[in-house]
Coordinates of C-alpha atoms in Angstrom, one line a residue:
M1 CA -5.0 -3.8 -1.4
K2 CA -1.3 -4.0 -0.9
S3 CA 0.9 -2.0 -3.1
P4 CA 2.0 -5.1 -5.1
G5 CA 5.6 -6.1 -5.5
K6 CA 7.0 -5.2 -2.1
V7 CA 9.3 -8.2 -2.0
L8 CA 12.6 -7.2 -0.5
L9 CA 12.9 -5.3 2.8
A10 CA 9.7 -3.5 2.2
G11 CA 10.9 -0.3 3.9
A12 CA 12.5 -1.8 7.1
V13 CA 15.5 -3.7 7.8
A14 CA 15.0 -7.4 8.3
V15 CA 15.9 -9.6 11.2
A16 CA 16.3 -13.3 11.5
T17 CA 17.7 -16.7 10.5
V18 CA 15.9 -17.6 7.3
G19 CA 14.2 -21.0 7.4
A20 CA 12.0 -23.0 5.2
L21 CA 9.5 -21.4 2.8
A22 CA 6.4 -22.6 4.6
G23 CA 6.6 -22.7 8.3
C24 CA 4.4 -23.0 11.4
S25 CA 4.2 -21.4 14.8
S26 CA 6.4 -22.5 17.5
A27 CA 3.9 -24.8 19.4
G28 CA 3.9 -24.1 23.1
G29 CA 6.4 -21.2 22.7
G30 CA 9.0 -22.6 25.2
T31 CA 11.4 -25.3 25.5
S32 CA 13.9 -26.9 28.0
D33 CA 16.3 -24.0 27.1
G34 CA 14.0 -21.6 28.9
K35 CA 13.5 -19.3 25.9
V36 CA 10.4 -18.1 24.1
H37 CA 10.4 -19.4 20.6
I38 CA 8.7 -17.6 17.8
V39 CA 8.5 -18.0 14.0
V40 CA 8.3 -14.7 12.1
A41 CA 7.6 -14.0 8.3
P42 CA 9.2 -10.8 7.4
V43 CA 10.1 -11.5 3.7
L44 CA 8.2 -12.8 0.7
P45 CA 9.4 -15.8 -1.3
G46 CA 12.0 -14.8 -3.8
A47 CA 13.8 -12.2 -1.5
T48 CA 17.4 -11.5 -2.7
A49 CA 20.4 -12.9 -1.1
D50 CA 21.3 -9.4 0.2
A51 CA 18.0 -9.1 1.7
L52 CA 18.2 -12.4 3.5
K53 CA 21.7 -11.7 4.8
A54 CA 20.3 -8.4 6.3
L55 CA 17.5 -10.3 7.8
A56 CA 20.0 -12.8 9.4
D57 CA 22.0 -9.9 10.8
R58 CA 19.0 -8.1 12.2
V59 CA 17.8 -11.4 13.9
K60 CA 21.1 -11.7 15.7
E61 CA 20.8 -8.0 16.8
F62 CA 17.3 -8.7 18.2
E63 CA 18.3 -11.9 20.0
K64 CA 21.3 -10.2 21.6
A65 CA 19.0 -7.5 22.9
N66 CA 16.4 -10.1 24.0
P67 CA 18.4 -13.2 25.1
D68 CA 15.2 -14.9 26.4
I69 CA 13.6 -15.0 22.9
D70 CA 14.6 -17.3 20.0
V71 CA 13.6 -16.1 16.4
K72 CA 13.3 -18.3 13.4
A73 CA 12.5 -16.2 10.3
I74 CA 10.9 -17.7 7.1
E75 CA 9.8 -16.6 3.7
Y76 CA 6.1 -16.5 3.6
Q77 CA 3.2 -15.0 1.7
W78 CA -0.3 -14.5 3.0
T79 CA -3.1 -15.0 0.6
G80 CA -6.7 -14.8 1.4
T81 CA -7.6 -18.0 -0.5
T82 CA -5.3 -20.2 1.7
F83 CA -5.5 -18.4 5.0
A84 CA -8.5 -20.4 6.4
A85 CA -6.8 -23.7 5.6
E86 CA -3.5 -22.5 7.2
L87 CA -5.3 -21.4 10.2
A88 CA -7.1 -24.6 10.7
G89 CA -4.1 -26.6 9.9
G90 CA -1.9 -24.8 12.4
T91 CA 0.7 -23.9 9.7
L92 CA 0.7 -20.1 10.2
P93 CA 3.8 -18.6 11.7
D94 CA 3.6 -16.6 15.0
V95 CA 4.0 -13.4 13.1
F96 CA 2.7 -12.9 9.6
N97 CA 1.6 -10.1 7.4
V98 CA -1.9 -9.3 6.0
P99 CA -3.0 -6.3 3.9
F100 CA -5.0 -3.3 5.2
T101 CA -8.1 -4.6 3.5
D102 CA -8.3 -7.8 5.6
S103 CA -6.9 -7.1 9.0
K104 CA -10.0 -5.6 10.6
T105 CA -12.3 -8.4 9.2
L106 CA -9.9 -11.0 10.5
A107 CA -9.8 -9.4 13.9
N108 CA -13.5 -9.1 14.1
N109 CA -13.8 -12.8 13.2
G110 CA -11.5 -13.8 16.1
Q111 CA -8.7 -15.0 13.7
L112 CA -6.0 -12.7 15.1
A113 CA -4.4 -12.5 18.5
D114 CA -5.4 -9.6 20.7
I115 CA -2.1 -7.8 21.4
T116 CA -3.6 -4.6 23.1
A117 CA -1.7 -5.0 26.4
D118 CA 1.7 -5.7 24.8
F119 CA 1.2 -3.0 22.2
K120 CA 0.6 -0.4 24.8
K121 CA 4.1 -1.2 26.3
T122 CA 5.8 -0.1 23.1
S123 CA 7.5 3.3 23.1
T124 CA 5.3 4.5 20.2
A125 CA 1.9 3.4 21.4
D126 CA 0.6 6.9 21.9
K127 CA 2.2 8.5 18.7
W128 CA 0.3 6.6 16.1
N129 CA -1.6 8.3 13.2
K130 CA -5.0 7.1 14.4
K131 CA -6.2 6.7 10.8
V132 CA -3.4 4.3 10.1
L133 CA -3.7 2.3 13.4
D134 CA -7.5 2.0 12.9
V135 CA -6.9 -0.8 10.2
A136 CA -5.5 -2.9 13.0
T137 CA -8.2 -2.1 15.6
G138 CA -11.2 -4.4 16.0
D139 CA -14.8 -3.1 16.4
D140 CA -14.2 -3.9 20.2
G141 CA -11.5 -1.2 20.3
K142 CA -8.7 -3.7 20.9
I143 CA -5.4 -3.8 18.9
Y144 CA -4.8 -6.9 16.6
G145 CA -1.7 -5.9 14.7
I146 CA 0.8 -3.2 14.0
P147 CA 0.8 -1.4 10.5
W148 CA 3.8 -0.8 8.4
G149 CA 4.6 0.5 5.0
P150 CA 1.3 2.5 4.5
Y151 CA 1.0 4.3 1.3
A152 CA -1.4 6.8 -0.2
M153 CA -2.5 6.6 -3.8
A154 CA -0.7 9.3 -5.7
L155 CA 0.0 10.7 -9.3
S156 CA 3.4 9.6 -10.6
Y157 CA 4.8 11.4 -13.5
N158 CA 7.9 11.5 -15.7
R159 CA 9.7 14.8 -15.3
E160 CA 11.6 14.5 -18.4
I161 CA 8.5 14.0 -20.5
F162 CA 6.9 16.9 -18.8
T163 CA 9.8 19.0 -19.9
K164 CA 9.7 17.8 -23.5
A165 CA 6.1 18.7 -23.6
G166 CA 6.7 22.2 -22.5
L167 CA 5.2 21.6 -19.0
D168 CA 6.9 22.6 -15.7
P169 CA 7.7 19.4 -13.8
D170 CA 7.9 21.4 -10.5
K171 CA 4.2 22.3 -10.9
P172 CA 2.3 19.1 -11.6
P173 CA -1.5 19.0 -12.0
T174 CA -3.6 19.7 -9.0
T175 CA -7.0 19.0 -10.4
L176 CA -8.6 16.3 -12.7
D177 CA -9.1 18.9 -15.3
E178 CA -5.3 19.8 -15.1
I179 CA -4.4 16.2 -15.5
K180 CA -6.6 16.0 -18.5
A181 CA -5.1 19.1 -20.0
A182 CA -1.5 18.0 -19.3
A183 CA -2.3 14.6 -20.8
K184 CA -3.6 16.2 -24.0
T185 CA -0.6 18.4 -24.3
I186 CA 1.8 15.5 -23.8
S187 CA 0.1 13.2 -26.4
E188 CA 0.2 16.0 -28.9
K189 CA 3.8 17.2 -28.4
V190 CA 5.6 14.0 -27.5
P191 CA 4.4 11.4 -30.1
G192 CA 4.1 7.9 -29.0
V193 CA 3.6 8.7 -25.3
A194 CA 0.4 8.3 -23.5
G195 CA -0.4 11.4 -21.4
Y196 CA -2.3 9.5 -18.8
M197 CA -3.2 5.9 -18.0
Q198 CA -4.7 3.7 -15.3
M199 CA -4.5 0.1 -14.5
T200 CA -7.3 -2.1 -15.7
Q201 CA -6.8 -5.8 -14.9
G202 CA -5.8 -8.2 -12.2
N203 CA -8.0 -6.3 -9.8
T204 CA -6.1 -3.2 -10.2
G205 CA -8.7 -1.6 -12.4
G206 CA -11.2 -1.7 -9.6
W207 CA -8.6 -0.6 -7.0
E208 CA -7.9 2.5 -9.0
L209 CA -11.5 3.2 -9.9
T210 CA -12.3 3.1 -6.2
T211 CA -9.5 5.6 -5.6
L212 CA -11.0 7.9 -8.2
T213 CA -14.5 7.5 -6.8
Q214 CA -13.3 8.3 -3.2
S215 CA -11.3 11.2 -4.4
L216 CA -14.6 12.7 -5.8
G217 CA -16.4 12.0 -2.4
G218 CA -18.1 8.7 -3.3
R219 CA -17.9 5.3 -1.8
M220 CA -18.1 1.8 -3.3
E221 CA -19.6 0.4 0.0
E222 CA -21.7 2.0 2.7
V223 CA -22.0 0.6 6.3
G224 CA -25.4 1.3 7.9
S225 CA -26.0 2.0 11.6
D226 CA -26.9 -1.7 12.0
G227 CA -23.6 -2.8 10.5
K228 CA -25.1 -3.9 7.3
V229 CA -22.8 -3.3 4.3
T230 CA -24.4 -2.2 0.9
V231 CA -22.5 -2.2 -2.3
T232 CA -22.9 1.2 -3.9
T233 CA -20.7 1.3 -7.1
D234 CA -23.6 2.7 -9.1
N235 CA -23.1 6.2 -7.7
D236 CA -22.7 9.6 -9.2
Q237 CA -18.9 9.9 -8.3
T238 CA -18.0 6.6 -9.9
K239 CA -19.9 7.6 -13.1
A240 CA -18.1 11.0 -13.0
G241 CA -14.8 9.4 -12.7
L242 CA -15.6 7.0 -15.6
E243 CA -16.7 9.9 -17.7
W244 CA -13.4 11.6 -17.0
L245 CA -11.5 8.6 -18.3
K246 CA -13.9 8.3 -21.3
S247 CA -13.3 11.9 -22.2
M248 CA -9.4 11.5 -22.2
R249 CA -9.7 8.2 -24.1
W250 CA -12.4 9.0 -26.8
G251 CA -12.3 12.8 -26.8
D252 CA -8.6 13.7 -26.5
D253 CA -7.0 10.4 -27.5
S254 CA -4.5 11.0 -24.8
M255 CA -4.3 7.6 -23.2
G256 CA -2.3 5.6 -25.8
K257 CA -3.4 2.4 -27.5
N258 CA -2.9 -0.2 -24.8
F259 CA -5.8 -0.4 -22.3
L260 CA -5.0 -3.7 -20.6
F261 CA -2.5 -2.9 -17.9
D262 CA -1.9 -4.7 -14.6
W263 CA 0.5 -3.4 -11.9
S264 CA 3.7 -4.7 -13.3
G265 CA 2.8 -3.9 -16.9
I266 CA 2.0 -0.2 -16.4
N267 CA 5.2 0.1 -14.2
E268 CA 7.2 -1.3 -17.1
A269 CA 5.5 1.0 -19.6
F270 CA 6.1 4.0 -17.4
A271 CA 9.8 3.2 -16.8
A272 CA 10.2 2.8 -20.6
G273 CA 8.8 6.3 -21.2
K274 CA 5.6 5.2 -22.9
I275 CA 3.3 6.7 -20.2
A276 CA 3.8 10.2 -18.8
M277 CA 1.4 10.0 -15.8
Y278 CA -0.4 7.3 -14.0
M279 CA -2.0 6.6 -10.6
S280 CA -0.2 4.3 -8.2
G281 CA 0.9 4.0 -4.6
S282 CA 3.1 6.7 -3.4
D283 CA 5.9 4.3 -2.8
V284 CA 6.0 2.8 -6.2
V285 CA 9.3 4.3 -7.1
G286 CA 11.1 1.6 -5.2
S287 CA 9.8 -1.1 -7.4
L288 CA 10.4 1.0 -10.5
M289 CA 14.1 1.2 -9.5
Q290 CA 14.4 -2.5 -8.6
A291 CA 12.3 -4.3 -11.2
N292 CA 12.5 -1.8 -14.0
G293 CA 15.9 0.0 -13.8
F294 CA 14.1 3.3 -13.8
D295 CA 16.3 6.4 -13.5
Q296 CA 14.8 7.9 -10.3
T297 CA 16.1 11.3 -11.2
K298 CA 13.2 11.5 -13.8
Y299 CA 10.6 10.5 -11.2
G300 CA 8.1 12.9 -10.0
V301 CA 5.1 12.3 -7.6
T302 CA 2.3 14.5 -6.3
T303 CA -0.9 14.0 -4.4
F304 CA -3.8 12.8 -6.4
P305 CA -6.3 15.5 -6.7
L306 CA -9.3 15.6 -4.3
A307 CA -12.7 17.2 -5.1
D308 CA -14.0 20.1 -2.9
E309 CA -16.4 17.7 -1.3
A310 CA -16.9 16.9 2.3
K311 CA -16.4 13.2 1.9
A312 CA -13.6 13.4 -0.6
G313 CA -10.5 11.5 0.5
I314 CA -7.4 9.6 -0.7
L315 CA -7.4 5.8 -0.7
S316 CA -4.6 4.3 1.5
G317 CA -3.3 0.8 1.8
G318 CA -0.5 -1.0 3.3
N319 CA 0.5 -3.9 5.6
V320 CA -0.2 -5.2 9.1
D321 CA 2.0 -7.5 11.0
V322 CA -0.3 -9.7 13.1
V323 CA 0.1 -12.5 15.6
N324 CA -1.1 -16.1 15.5
V325 CA -4.4 -16.4 17.6
K326 CA -3.1 -19.7 19.0
D327 CA 0.0 -18.2 20.6
T328 CA 0.7 -18.2 24.3
A329 CA 0.8 -15.0 26.3
E330 CA 4.7 -15.3 26.3
Q331 CA 4.8 -15.7 22.5
K332 CA 2.5 -12.8 21.9
A333 CA 4.7 -10.5 24.1
A334 CA 7.8 -11.7 22.2
A335 CA 6.1 -11.2 18.9
V336 CA 5.1 -7.6 19.6
K337 CA 8.7 -6.9 20.7
W338 CA 9.9 -8.3 17.3
I339 CA 7.4 -6.3 15.2
D340 CA 8.2 -3.1 17.1
F341 CA 12.0 -3.7 16.5
Y342 CA 11.7 -4.7 12.9
R343 CA 8.9 -2.6 11.6
T344 CA 8.4 0.4 13.8
Q345 CA 11.7 1.4 15.3
P346 CA 13.4 2.4 12.0
N347 CA 10.8 5.2 11.9
V348 CA 11.6 6.6 15.4
D349 CA 15.0 5.4 16.3
K350 CA 18.0 7.1 14.8
S351 CA 20.3 4.0 14.8
A352 CA 17.6 1.7 13.4
A353 CA 16.7 4.2 10.7
I354 CA 20.4 4.6 9.6
K355 CA 20.9 0.9 9.4
N356 CA 17.7 0.5 7.4
A357 CA 18.9 3.3 5.0
E358 CA 22.3 1.8 4.6
T359 CA 20.9 -1.6 3.7
L360 CA 18.4 -0.2 1.3
K361 CA 20.9 2.0 -0.6
A362 CA 23.5 -0.9 -0.7
G363 CA 20.9 -3.0 -2.4
N364 CA 19.8 -0.1 -4.8
Q365 CA 16.4 0.0 -3.2
A366 CA 14.6 3.3 -2.7
V367 CA 15.7 4.9 0.6
N368 CA 13.3 7.9 0.7
A369 CA 10.4 6.7 -1.3
P370 CA 7.4 8.7 -0.1
T371 CA 4.9 6.8 2.2
L372 CA 1.9 7.6 4.4
P373 CA 3.5 8.7 7.7
L374 CA 2.8 6.3 10.6
F375 CA 3.0 9.1 13.1
D376 CA 2.9 12.8 13.1
K377 CA 4.6 15.2 10.7
A378 CA 7.4 16.1 13.2
T379 CA 8.4 12.4 13.7
W380 CA 8.4 11.9 9.9
E381 CA 10.6 15.0 9.4
Q382 CA 13.0 13.8 12.1
N383 CA 13.2 10.4 10.3
Q384 CA 13.8 12.1 7.0
A385 CA 16.7 14.1 8.5
W386 CA 18.3 11.0 9.8
I387 CA 18.2 9.1 6.5
K388 CA 19.1 12.2 4.4
P389 CA 22.8 11.3 3.8
Y390 CA 21.5 8.0 2.2
D391 CA 18.7 9.5 0.0
N392 CA 18.8 8.2 -3.5
I393 CA 15.8 10.0 -4.9
P394 CA 16.0 13.8 -5.3
V395 CA 14.0 15.1 -2.4
E396 CA 12.7 18.1 -4.5
N397 CA 11.1 15.7 -7.0
L398 CA 8.9 14.4 -4.1
K399 CA 7.9 17.7 -2.6
P400 CA 4.6 18.0 -4.4
F401 CA 3.6 14.7 -2.6
T402 CA 5.3 15.2 0.8
D403 CA 4.2 18.8 1.1
G404 CA 0.5 18.0 0.4
I405 CA -0.2 14.5 1.9
F406 CA -0.5 15.9 5.5
D407 CA -3.5 18.1 4.2
Q408 CA -5.4 15.2 2.6
T409 CA -8.1 13.1 4.3
I410 CA -7.2 9.4 4.3
V411 CA -9.9 7.0 3.4
P412 CA -9.6 3.2 3.8
E413 CA -10.5 0.7 1.1
P414 CA -13.9 -0.9 1.0
S415 CA -13.9 -3.5 3.8
R416 CA -16.1 -6.4 2.4
H417 CA -15.2 -8.7 -0.4
T418 CA -12.6 -6.1 -1.5
Q419 CA -10.8 -8.1 -4.1
D420 CA -14.1 -9.6 -5.5
L421 CA -15.2 -6.0 -5.9
Y422 CA -12.0 -4.8 -7.5
G423 CA -12.2 -7.8 -9.9
A424 CA -15.7 -7.1 -11.0
L425 CA -14.9 -3.3 -11.5
D426 CA -11.9 -4.3 -13.7
A427 CA -14.4 -5.2 -16.4
V428 CA -16.2 -1.8 -16.1
V429 CA -12.9 0.1 -16.6
Q430 CA -12.0 -2.0 -19.6
A431 CA -15.3 -1.5 -21.2
V432 CA -15.2 2.2 -20.9
L433 CA -11.7 2.4 -22.5
T434 CA -12.5 -0.1 -25.3
D435 CA -16.2 0.5 -26.0
K436 CA -17.2 4.1 -26.9
N437 CA -20.8 3.1 -26.2
A438 CA -20.4 1.1 -23.0
D439 CA -23.5 1.1 -20.8
V440 CA -22.0 2.2 -17.5
D441 CA -25.3 2.2 -15.6
S442 CA -25.9 -1.4 -16.5
L443 CA -22.3 -2.5 -15.8
L444 CA -22.3 -0.9 -12.4
K445 CA -25.8 -2.3 -11.4
G446 CA -24.3 -5.7 -12.4
V447 CA -21.3 -5.2 -10.0
D448 CA -23.7 -4.1 -7.2
E449 CA -25.8 -7.2 -7.5
K450 CA -22.8 -9.6 -7.8
I451 CA -20.9 -8.3 -4.7
Q452 CA -24.0 -7.7 -2.6
A453 CA -24.9 -11.3 -3.1
L454 CA -21.4 -12.4 -1.7
I455 CA -21.8 -10.1 1.3
D456 CA -25.4 -11.2 2.0
A457 CA -24.3 -14.8 1.9
D458 CA -21.8 -14.1 4.6
A459 CA -24.6 -13.2 6.9
K460 CA -26.6 -16.4 6.5

């Protein structure tokens, strides 16, 4: 799923003249002025005035460099429930954004434009982290989008609370047992603070339980050699993860008193100093600063622990900019140029990186929030050097994550009925945290049956 709440510039400077909230593609792509016209959707509804101004400035810059392309930018939010109707009705912009969880399925269904040829013309085509680019690659091996803003799930923690509890904030937990021990110490030595907590509602409970399962080497869905997807939440790793949560909740009493948190709720509680550690996307500090006024000097983040198992990996997510399947060849080429300029170049071009950092810092947005690298480590380190003068999060506070993420195996989210799966798993996590005698086996079997029925129905 997307790391929720990425509303403003989402880690890249914006570009365009902002138009109506709901727009459509530029039918035909060309007019009597001889230009190729595209409608792009780089910001979500509710973007700030500063973000929209930056967007307009960047559009002018793009159009100056590409005088044969006319760009109209709109505020737009993609949702799975409305996408089919928008596709059928021709109301999708030429460039729009979808989450990692949906891009491959949409590509395989023929609902996205094949941009392979134009993508290969970009300067970074051969530099991509293959595991990141895979989310935009169809089963036919063709490219159907360009990823941006990828994150890895991580362990966020409050350095000030660690110090109060007598823990070293520069040496955060590296195993689940160490998280449990630290949570117990914090809850005992810092009254009123939950040592550790996870999200439990609005599909986030299932999202984080899936992260926990994959970190232990399990999978919520398995894909057979024939392509058939089998739901497998009733596995040993999921049960072990739930048992770990149960031991902190009912054994150590280190998870506080509130067990109904969604993404915004847990961020608010963490920013208020009510939670010392929690699982979230590695980029969450940006939202904590913007939405919650969190003092970023107190922020610490480290990689979420992986078990010593062959299949153990950390869940990743993010966004993919894709192109309307109805676009002309000229529009597709223009769209890829735009995406590359707006999303990708700030990662590899010094001038674009600095402009992006300046804009983010001016808006009190996180400049150097840790994300999953799009390319190799050397490219990432070069980018960090360019933006260093604008950093507004202490780099040393991020080192436990940035030093460790390159050694972790990245595992994508379950690919089929992802949000339905997460929603069903919410109830399981809530039950474990609120009912000491919750029947985990029965609950997980129920999830398997419910989501399997949805997947099987798709094949009919």
